[in-house]
Short mmCIF file of C-alpha atoms in Angstrom, two decimals:
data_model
loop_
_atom_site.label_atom_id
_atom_site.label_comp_id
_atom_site.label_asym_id
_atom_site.label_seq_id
_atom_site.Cartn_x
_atom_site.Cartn_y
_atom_site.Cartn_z
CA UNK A 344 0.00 0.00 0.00
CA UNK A 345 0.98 3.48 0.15
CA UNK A 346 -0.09 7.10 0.98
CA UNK A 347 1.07 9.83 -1.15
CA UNK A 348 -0.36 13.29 -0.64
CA UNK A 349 0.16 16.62 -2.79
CA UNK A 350 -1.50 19.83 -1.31
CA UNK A 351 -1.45 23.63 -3.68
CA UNK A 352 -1.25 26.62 -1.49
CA UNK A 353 -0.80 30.04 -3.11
CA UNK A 354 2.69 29.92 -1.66
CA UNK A 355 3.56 27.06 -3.96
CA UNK A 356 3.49 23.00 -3.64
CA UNK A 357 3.84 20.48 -0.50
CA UNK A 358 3.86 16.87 -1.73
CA UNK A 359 4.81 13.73 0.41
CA UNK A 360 4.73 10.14 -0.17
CA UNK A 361 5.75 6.96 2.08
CA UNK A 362 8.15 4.35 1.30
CA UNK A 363 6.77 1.14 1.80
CA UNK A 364 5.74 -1.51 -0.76
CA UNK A 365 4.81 -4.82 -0.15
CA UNK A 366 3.73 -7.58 -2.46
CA UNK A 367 2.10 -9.58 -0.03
CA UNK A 368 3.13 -9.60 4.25
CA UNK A 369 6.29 -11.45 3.61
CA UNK A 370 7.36 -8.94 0.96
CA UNK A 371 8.11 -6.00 2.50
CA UNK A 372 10.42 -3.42 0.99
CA UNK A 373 11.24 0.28 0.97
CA UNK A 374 11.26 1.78 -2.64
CA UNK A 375 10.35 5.51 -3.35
CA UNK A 376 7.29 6.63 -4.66
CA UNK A 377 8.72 10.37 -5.12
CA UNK A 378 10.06 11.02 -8.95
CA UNK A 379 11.70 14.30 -9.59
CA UNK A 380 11.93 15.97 -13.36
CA UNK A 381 13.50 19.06 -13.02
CA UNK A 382 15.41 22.18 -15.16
CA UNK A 383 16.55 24.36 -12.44
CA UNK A 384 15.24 27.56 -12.70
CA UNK A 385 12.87 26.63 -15.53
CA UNK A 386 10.53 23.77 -14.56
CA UNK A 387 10.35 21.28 -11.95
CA UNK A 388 7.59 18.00 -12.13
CA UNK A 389 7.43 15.72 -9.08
CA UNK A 390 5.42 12.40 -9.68
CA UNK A 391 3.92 10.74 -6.69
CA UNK A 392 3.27 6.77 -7.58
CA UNK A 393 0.40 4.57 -6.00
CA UNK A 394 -1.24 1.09 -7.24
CA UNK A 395 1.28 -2.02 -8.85
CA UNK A 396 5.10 -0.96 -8.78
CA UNK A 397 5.79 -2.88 -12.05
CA UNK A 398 3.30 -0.47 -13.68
CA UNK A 399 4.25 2.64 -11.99
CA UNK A 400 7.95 2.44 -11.97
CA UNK A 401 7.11 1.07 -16.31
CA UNK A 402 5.08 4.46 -16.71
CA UNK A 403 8.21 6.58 -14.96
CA UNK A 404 10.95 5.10 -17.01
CA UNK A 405 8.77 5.77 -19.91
CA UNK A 406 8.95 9.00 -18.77
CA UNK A 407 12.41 9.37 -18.37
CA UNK A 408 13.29 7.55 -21.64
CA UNK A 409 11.53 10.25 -23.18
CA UNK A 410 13.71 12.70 -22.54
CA UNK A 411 16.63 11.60 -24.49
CA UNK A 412 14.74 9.58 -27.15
CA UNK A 413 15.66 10.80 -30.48
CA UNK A 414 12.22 10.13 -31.68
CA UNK A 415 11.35 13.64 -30.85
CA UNK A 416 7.06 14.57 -29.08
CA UNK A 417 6.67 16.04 -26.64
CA UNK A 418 8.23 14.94 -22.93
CA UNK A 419 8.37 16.29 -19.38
CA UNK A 420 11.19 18.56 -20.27
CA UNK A 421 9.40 19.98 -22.99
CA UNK A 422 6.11 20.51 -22.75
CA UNK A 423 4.81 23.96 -22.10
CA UNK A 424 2.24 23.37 -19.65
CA UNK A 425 1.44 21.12 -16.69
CA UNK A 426 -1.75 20.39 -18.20
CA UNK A 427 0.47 19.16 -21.44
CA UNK A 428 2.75 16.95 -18.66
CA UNK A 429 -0.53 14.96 -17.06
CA UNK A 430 -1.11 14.52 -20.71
CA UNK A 431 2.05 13.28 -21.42
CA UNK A 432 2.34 10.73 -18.11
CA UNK A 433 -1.46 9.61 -18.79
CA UNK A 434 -0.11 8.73 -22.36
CA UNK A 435 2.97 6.98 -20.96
CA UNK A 436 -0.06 5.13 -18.32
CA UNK A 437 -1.48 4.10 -21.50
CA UNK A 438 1.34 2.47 -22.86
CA UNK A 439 2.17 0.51 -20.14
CA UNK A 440 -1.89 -0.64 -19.74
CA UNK A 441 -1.49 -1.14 -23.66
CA UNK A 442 1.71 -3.45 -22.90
CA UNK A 443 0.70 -5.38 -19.81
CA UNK A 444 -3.09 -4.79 -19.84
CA UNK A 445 -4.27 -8.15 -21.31
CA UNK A 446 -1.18 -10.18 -19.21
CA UNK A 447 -2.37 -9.03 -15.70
CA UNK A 448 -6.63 -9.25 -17.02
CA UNK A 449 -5.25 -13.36 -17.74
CA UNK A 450 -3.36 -13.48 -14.31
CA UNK A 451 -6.64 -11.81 -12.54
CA UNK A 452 -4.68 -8.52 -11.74
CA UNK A 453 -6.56 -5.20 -12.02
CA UNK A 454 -4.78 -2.77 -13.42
CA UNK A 455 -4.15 -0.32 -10.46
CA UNK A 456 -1.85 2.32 -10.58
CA UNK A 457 -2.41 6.76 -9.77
CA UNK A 458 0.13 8.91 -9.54
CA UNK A 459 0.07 12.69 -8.37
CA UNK A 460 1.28 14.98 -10.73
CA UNK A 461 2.90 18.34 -8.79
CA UNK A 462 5.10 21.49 -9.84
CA UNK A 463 5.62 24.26 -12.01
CA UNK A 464 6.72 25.47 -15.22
CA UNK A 465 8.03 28.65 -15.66
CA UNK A 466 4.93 31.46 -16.77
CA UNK A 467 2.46 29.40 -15.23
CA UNK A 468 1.03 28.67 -11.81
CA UNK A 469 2.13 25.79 -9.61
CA UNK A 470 -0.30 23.40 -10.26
CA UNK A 471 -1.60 19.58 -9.23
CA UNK A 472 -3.28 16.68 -10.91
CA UNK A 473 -4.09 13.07 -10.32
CA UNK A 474 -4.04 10.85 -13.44
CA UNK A 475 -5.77 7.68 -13.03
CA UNK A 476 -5.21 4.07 -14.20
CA UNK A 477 -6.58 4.97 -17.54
CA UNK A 478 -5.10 7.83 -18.22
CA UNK A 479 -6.90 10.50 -17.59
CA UNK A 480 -6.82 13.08 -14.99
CA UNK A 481 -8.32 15.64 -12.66
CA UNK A 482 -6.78 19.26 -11.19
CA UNK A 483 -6.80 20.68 -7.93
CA UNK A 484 -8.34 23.57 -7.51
CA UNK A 485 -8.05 26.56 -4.77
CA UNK A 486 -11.64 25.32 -3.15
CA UNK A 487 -10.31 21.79 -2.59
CA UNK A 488 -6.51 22.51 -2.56
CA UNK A 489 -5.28 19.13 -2.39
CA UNK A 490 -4.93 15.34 -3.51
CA UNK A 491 -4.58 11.97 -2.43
CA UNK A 492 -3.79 8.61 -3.68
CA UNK A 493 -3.29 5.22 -2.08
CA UNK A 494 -4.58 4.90 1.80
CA UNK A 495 -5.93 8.25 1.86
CA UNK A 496 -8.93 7.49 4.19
CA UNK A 497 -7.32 8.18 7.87
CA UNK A 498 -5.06 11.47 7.04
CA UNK A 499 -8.02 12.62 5.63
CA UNK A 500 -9.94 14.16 8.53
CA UNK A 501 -7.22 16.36 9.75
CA UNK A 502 -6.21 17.59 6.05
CA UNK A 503 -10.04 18.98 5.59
CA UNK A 504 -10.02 20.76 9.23
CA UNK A 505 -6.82 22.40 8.84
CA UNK A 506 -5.93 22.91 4.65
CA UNK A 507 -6.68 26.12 2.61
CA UNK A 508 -5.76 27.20 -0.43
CA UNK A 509 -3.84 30.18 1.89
CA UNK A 510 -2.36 27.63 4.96
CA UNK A 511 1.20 29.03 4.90
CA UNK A 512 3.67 26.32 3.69
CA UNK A 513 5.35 25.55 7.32
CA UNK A 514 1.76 24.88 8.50
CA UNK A 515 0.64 22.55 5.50
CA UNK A 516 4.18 20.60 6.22
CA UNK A 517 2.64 19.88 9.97
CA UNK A 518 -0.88 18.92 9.03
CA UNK A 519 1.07 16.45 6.02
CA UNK A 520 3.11 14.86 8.89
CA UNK A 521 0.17 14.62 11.41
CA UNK A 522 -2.11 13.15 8.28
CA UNK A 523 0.63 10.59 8.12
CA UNK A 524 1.32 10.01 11.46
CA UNK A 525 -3.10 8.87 12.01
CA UNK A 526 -2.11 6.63 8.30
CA UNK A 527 0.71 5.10 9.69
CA UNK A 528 -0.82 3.77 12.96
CA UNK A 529 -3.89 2.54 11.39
CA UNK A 530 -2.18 0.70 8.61
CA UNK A 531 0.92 -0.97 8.58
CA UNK A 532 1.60 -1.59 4.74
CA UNK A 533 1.88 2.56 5.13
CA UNK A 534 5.69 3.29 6.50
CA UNK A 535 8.01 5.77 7.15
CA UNK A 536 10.66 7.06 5.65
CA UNK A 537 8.62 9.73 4.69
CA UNK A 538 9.59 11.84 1.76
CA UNK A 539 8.19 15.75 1.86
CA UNK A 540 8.78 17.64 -1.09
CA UNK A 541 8.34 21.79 -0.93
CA UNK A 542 8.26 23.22 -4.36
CA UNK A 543 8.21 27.13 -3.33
CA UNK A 544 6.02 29.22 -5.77
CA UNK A 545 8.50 30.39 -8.54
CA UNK A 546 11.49 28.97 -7.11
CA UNK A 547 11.29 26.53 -9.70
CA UNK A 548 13.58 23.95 -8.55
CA UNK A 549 13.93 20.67 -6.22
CA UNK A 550 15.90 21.95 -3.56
CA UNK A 551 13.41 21.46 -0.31
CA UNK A 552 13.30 17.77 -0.04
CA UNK A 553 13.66 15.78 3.37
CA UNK A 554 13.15 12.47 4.15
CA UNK A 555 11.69 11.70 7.86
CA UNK A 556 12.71 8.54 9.53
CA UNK A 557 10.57 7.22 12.30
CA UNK A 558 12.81 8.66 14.70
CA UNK A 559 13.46 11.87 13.11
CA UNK A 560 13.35 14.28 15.89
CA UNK A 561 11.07 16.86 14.34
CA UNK A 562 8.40 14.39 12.90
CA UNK A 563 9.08 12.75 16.73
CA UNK A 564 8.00 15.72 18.27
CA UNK A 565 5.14 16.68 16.55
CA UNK A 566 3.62 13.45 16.73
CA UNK A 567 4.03 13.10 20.50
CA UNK A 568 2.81 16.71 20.78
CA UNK A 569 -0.40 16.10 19.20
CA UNK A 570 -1.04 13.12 20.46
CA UNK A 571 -0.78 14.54 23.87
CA UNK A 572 -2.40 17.52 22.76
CA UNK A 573 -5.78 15.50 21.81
CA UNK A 574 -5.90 13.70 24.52
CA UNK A 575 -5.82 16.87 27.00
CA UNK A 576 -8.62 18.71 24.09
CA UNK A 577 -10.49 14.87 24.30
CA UNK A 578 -10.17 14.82 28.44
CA UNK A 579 -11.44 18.85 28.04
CA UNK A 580 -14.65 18.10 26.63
CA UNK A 581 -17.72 18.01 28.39
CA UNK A 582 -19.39 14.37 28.86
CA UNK A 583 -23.30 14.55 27.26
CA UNK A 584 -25.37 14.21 30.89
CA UNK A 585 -27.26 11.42 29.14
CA UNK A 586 -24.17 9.20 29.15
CA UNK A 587 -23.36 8.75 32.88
CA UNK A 588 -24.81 5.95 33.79
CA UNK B 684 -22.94 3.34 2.90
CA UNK B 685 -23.45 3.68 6.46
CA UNK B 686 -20.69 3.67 9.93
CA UNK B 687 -21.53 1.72 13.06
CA UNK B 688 -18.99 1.01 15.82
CA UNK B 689 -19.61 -0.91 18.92
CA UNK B 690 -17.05 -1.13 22.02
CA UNK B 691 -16.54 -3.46 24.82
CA UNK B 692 -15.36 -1.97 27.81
CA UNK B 693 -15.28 -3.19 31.41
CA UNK B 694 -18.10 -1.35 32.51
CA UNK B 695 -20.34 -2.29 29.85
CA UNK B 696 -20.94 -1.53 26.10
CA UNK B 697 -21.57 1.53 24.05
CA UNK B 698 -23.05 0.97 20.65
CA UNK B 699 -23.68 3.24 17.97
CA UNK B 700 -24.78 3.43 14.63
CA UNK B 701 -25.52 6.16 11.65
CA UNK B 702 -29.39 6.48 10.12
CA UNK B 703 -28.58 7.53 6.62
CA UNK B 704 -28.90 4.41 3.57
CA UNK B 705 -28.60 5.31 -0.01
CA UNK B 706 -29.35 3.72 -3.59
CA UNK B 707 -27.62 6.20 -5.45
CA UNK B 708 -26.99 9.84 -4.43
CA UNK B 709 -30.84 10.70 -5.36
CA UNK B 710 -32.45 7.80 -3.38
CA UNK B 711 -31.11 8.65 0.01
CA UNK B 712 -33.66 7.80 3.06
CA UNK B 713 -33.07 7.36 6.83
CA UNK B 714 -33.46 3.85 8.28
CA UNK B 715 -32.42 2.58 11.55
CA UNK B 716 -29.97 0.33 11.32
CA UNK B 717 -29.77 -0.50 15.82
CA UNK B 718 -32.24 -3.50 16.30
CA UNK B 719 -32.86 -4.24 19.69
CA UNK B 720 -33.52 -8.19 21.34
CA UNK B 721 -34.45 -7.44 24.71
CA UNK B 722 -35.44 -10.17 27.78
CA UNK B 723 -35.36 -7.49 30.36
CA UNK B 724 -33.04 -8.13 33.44
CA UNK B 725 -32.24 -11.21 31.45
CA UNK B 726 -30.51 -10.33 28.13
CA UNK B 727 -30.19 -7.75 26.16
CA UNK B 728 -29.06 -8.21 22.45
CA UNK B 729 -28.19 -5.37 19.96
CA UNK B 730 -27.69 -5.63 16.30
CA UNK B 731 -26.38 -2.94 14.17
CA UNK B 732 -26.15 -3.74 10.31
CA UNK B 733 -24.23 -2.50 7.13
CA UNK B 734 -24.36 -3.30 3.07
CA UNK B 735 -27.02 -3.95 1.35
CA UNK B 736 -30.10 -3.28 3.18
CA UNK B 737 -32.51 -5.63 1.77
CA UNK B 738 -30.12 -8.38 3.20
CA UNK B 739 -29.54 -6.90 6.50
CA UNK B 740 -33.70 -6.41 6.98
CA UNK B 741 -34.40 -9.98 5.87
CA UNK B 742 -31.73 -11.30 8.36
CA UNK B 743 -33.17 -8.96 11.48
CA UNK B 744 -36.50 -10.37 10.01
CA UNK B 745 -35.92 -13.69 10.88
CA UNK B 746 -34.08 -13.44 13.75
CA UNK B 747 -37.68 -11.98 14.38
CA UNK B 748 -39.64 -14.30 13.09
CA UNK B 749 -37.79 -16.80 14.96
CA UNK B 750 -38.35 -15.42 18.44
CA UNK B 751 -42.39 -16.60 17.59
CA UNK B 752 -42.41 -19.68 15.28
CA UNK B 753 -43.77 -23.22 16.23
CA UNK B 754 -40.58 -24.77 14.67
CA UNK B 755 -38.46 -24.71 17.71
CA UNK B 756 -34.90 -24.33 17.27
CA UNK B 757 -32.15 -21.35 18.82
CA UNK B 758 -33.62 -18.12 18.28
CA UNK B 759 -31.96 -14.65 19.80
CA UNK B 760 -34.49 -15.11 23.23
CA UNK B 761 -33.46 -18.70 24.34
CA UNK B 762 -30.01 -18.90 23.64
CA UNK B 763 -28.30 -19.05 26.20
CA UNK B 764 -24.58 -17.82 25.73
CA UNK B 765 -24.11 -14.93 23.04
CA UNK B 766 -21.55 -16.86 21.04
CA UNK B 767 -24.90 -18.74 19.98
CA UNK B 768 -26.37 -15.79 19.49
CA UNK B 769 -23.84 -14.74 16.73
CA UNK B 770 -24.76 -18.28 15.33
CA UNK B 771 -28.30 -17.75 14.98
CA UNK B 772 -27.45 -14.58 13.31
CA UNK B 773 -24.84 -15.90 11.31
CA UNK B 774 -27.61 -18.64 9.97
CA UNK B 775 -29.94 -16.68 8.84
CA UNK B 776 -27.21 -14.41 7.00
CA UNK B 777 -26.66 -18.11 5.13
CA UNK B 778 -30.39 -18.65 4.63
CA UNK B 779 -30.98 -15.01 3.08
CA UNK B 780 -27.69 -15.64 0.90
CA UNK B 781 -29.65 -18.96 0.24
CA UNK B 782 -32.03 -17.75 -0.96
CA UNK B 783 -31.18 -14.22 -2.36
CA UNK B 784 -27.60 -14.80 -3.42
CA UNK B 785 -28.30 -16.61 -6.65
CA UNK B 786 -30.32 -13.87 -7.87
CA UNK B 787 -28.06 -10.79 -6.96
CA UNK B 788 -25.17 -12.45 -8.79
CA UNK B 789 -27.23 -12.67 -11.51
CA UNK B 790 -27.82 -8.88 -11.92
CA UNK B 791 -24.09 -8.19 -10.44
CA UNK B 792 -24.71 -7.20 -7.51
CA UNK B 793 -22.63 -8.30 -4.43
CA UNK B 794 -23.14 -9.99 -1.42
CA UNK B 795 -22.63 -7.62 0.62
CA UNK B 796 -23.26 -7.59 4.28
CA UNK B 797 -21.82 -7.36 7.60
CA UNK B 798 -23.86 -6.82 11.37
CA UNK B 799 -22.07 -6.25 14.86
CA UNK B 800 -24.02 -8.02 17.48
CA UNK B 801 -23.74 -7.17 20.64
CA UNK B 802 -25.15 -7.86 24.32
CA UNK B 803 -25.13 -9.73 27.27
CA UNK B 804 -27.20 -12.55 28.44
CA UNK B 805 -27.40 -13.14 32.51
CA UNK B 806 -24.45 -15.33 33.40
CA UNK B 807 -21.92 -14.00 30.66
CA UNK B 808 -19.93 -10.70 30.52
CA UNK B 809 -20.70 -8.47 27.68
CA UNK B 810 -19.55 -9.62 24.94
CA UNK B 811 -18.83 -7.99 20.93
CA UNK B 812 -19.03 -9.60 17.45
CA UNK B 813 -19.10 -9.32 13.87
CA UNK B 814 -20.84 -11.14 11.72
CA UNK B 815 -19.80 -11.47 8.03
CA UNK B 816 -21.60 -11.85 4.81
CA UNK B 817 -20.71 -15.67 5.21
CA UNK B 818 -22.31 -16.25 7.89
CA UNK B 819 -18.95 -16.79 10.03
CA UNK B 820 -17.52 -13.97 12.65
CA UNK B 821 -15.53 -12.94 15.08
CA UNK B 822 -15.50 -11.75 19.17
CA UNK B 823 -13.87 -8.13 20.26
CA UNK B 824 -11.32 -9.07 23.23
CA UNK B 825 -9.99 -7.30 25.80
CA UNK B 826 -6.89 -6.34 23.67
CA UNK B 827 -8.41 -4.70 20.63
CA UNK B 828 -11.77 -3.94 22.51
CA UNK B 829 -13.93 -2.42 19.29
CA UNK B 830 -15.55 -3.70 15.90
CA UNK B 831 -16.65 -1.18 13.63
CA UNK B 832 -18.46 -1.79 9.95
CA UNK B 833 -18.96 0.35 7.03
CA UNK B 834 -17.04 3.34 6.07
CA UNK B 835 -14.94 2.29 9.21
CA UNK B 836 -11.63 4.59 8.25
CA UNK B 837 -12.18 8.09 8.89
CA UNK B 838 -13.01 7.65 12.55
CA UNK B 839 -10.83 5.19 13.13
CA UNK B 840 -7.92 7.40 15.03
CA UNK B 841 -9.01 8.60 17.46
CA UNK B 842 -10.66 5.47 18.65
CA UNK B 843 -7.11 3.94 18.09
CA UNK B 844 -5.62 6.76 20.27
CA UNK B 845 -8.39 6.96 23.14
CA UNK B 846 -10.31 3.93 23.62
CA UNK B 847 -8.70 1.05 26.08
CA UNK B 848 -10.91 -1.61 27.24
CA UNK B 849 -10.89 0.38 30.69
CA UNK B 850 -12.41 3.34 29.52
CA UNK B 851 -14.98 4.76 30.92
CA UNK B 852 -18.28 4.82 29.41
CA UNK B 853 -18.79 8.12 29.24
CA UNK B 854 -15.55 8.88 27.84
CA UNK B 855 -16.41 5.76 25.26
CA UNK B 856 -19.27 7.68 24.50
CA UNK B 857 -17.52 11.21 23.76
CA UNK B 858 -15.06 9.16 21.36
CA UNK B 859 -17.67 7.77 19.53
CA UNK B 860 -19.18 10.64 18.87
CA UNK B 861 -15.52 12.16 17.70
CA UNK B 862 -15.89 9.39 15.22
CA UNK B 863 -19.18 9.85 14.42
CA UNK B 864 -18.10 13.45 13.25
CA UNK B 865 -15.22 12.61 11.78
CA UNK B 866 -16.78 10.16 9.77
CA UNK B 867 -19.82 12.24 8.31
CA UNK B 868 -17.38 14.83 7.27
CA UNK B 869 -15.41 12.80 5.32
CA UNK B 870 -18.45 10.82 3.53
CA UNK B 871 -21.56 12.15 2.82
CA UNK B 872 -23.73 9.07 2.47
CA UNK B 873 -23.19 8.82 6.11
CA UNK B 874 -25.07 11.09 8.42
CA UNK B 875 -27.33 12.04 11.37
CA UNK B 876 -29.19 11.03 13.10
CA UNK B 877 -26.73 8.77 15.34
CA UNK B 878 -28.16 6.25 17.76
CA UNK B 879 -26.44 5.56 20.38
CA UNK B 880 -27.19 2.77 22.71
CA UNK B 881 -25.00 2.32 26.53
CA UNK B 882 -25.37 -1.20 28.13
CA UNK B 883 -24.09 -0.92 31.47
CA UNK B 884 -22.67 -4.32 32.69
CA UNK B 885 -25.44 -6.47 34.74
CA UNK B 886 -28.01 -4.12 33.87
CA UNK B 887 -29.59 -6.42 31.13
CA UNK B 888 -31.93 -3.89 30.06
CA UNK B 889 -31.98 -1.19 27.17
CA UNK B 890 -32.90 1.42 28.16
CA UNK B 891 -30.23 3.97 27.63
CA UNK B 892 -30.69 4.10 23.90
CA UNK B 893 -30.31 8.37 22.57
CA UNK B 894 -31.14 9.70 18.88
CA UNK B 895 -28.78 12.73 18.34
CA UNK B 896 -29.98 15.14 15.30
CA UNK B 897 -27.09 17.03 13.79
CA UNK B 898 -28.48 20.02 16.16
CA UNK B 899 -28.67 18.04 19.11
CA UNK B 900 -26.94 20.23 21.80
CA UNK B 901 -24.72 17.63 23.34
CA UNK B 902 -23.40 17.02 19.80
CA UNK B 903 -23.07 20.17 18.81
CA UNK B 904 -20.96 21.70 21.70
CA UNK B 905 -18.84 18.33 21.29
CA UNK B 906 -18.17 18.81 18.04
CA UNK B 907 -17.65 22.37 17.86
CA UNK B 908 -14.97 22.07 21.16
CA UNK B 909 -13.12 18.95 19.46
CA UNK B 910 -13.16 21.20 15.77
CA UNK B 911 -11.55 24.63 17.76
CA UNK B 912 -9.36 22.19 20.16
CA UNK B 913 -7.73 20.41 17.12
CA UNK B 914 -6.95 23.81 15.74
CA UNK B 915 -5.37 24.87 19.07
CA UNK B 916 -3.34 22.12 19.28
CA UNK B 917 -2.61 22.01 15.90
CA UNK B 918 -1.23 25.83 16.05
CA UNK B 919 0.64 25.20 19.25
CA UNK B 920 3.03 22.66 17.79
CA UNK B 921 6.40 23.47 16.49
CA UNK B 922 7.40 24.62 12.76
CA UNK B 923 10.48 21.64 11.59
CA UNK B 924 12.91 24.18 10.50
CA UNK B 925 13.92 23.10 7.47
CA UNK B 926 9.79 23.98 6.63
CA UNK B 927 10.18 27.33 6.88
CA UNK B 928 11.60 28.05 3.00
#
């Protein structure tokens, strides 16, 4: 499993992902789900992969192949808008359904696979997008500021009480790190090392990314502090009368 | 879709269970979904049910029908441990799959059920189980003392982070209806009005069963406290550094 979120504030981009990948309990590995396209200064495209490796990591080396192919069409180094890059990874989704599509249908695998598709080019606005198994895709937008893909159920709650569009970056870092913290104790196929990306509005280049150990003493910190800080809110809350019985 | 949660605590139980069903988004209705067994100061036997509702009313309706038919036989008023009560519940899952099961596969439509029972019958502690669309189940223990069906994720954390099975009920009952909120947040096709059912040990007798609207005042100064407590927590926690770009 995995948990990969990607949130747009008007300050620019905050995308994390997990590390964990398992092909069934005894399988357990750490692999990154956090791909980085970059041209300092000029454009920078994170992907953030969920669903079956094999097709994920097939779609991002399509990707990269791309970009030195000599067959020329467009790529993630050349395209001119973000919107043209979802196109161009939902084509490269397509291939790899295309390729493996019937093999996995015969073997009784679905053909699951998302990924989050963050940054900015230069003359545009950062923006975000999910493409989907089959290709297609869906934006963010400034009233619902952010995505998810894999195990997105538990960090969800705290993400819609605490994200807007104009959260300041160092705050949407927190809530991304407490989201993962409630994802991480609920389901273990969702681990740390955590991998937070900040794409700055403008900056236009991959130079605020971290990875968070479990014992990291920041993401330490902040876990134990909210977790002691519900249970004193929890504790603070009156009891309905009705329920002393 | 629908969210019910029951937990088993030393002092008793403390059931709950969302009103709201759905065929489609433009067939939405409210149904209970809390059936109550009662021999009072003798047992006391709750059911709450999820999935497809004409399965879940044809199984409480024989569990009903049972209680009055010449045939003989275990029915939910003359068992005499609740283990057999899960049976008897789990049986006529089987016969309504018997008969029904055939036919919904048929038009594609799944199988789908699952009902927590829960209760106590003089002689026995309280006990917790759920029943799956096979018929078969399992009991809460001490250990992991709560069973929750449906859209079971978005409330799951703070369950995970407050309830022990020493609790207190009323403190049970304040988490719950964290849950509750949490849940009908996240997922529309699960709303008020929540029932909410306590079971003190020994009592044997239902009688502490609450409806709570979304206006409900109890609810509404719970929720609103939790919402502005979160965000005080959530502000008092420190900035990582390397977050503030």
């Amino acid at each position: 499993m995995t948990y990969c979120v990607g949130i747009l504030l008007e300050q620019g981009l905050v995308l994390a992902s997990d590390t964990r990948t398992n092909a069934g309990v005894d399988q357990v590995a750490i692999t990154p789900k956090m791909h980085v396209f970059e041209v300092p200064g000029e454009r920078v495209i994170v992907l953030l992969t969920a669903g079956n490796l094999a097709i994920t990591q097939s779609v991002v080396n399509l990707c990269r192949e791309q970009l030195t192919s000599d067959e020329g069409g467009p790529h993630l180094h050349n395209v001119s808008s973000l919107f043209e890059a979802a196109s161009v990874v939902g084509s490269a989704m397509r291939s790899v359904h295309q390729r493996d599509g019937e093999s996995l249908k015969a073997h009784g695998i679905d053909f699951s696979a998302s990924i989050l598709l963050a940054g900015q080019i230069r003359g545009e606005k950062p923006r975000l997008f999910n493409i989907y198994a089959a290709g297609n895709f869906i934006e963010a937008t400034a009233d619902t500021p952010y995505l998810q893909i894999g195990e997105t159920k538990y960090g969800k709650p705290i993400i819609d009480r605490v994200i807007k569009h104009h959260t300041a970056i160092a705050d949407a870092v927190k809530c991304v790190l407490i989201s993962f913290d409630s994802t991480i104790r609920s389901n273990i196929s969702v681990a740390c090392p955590i991998d937070v990306m900040i794409l700055p509005k403008d900056k236009l280049r991959a130079d605020h990314r971290h990875r968070l150990t479990e014992n990291d003493p920041d993401y330490a910190r902040l876990r134990q502090g909210w977790g002691e800080g519900l249970k004193t809110v929890f504790s603070s809350l009156p009891d309905p009368q009705w329920s002393r019985v």
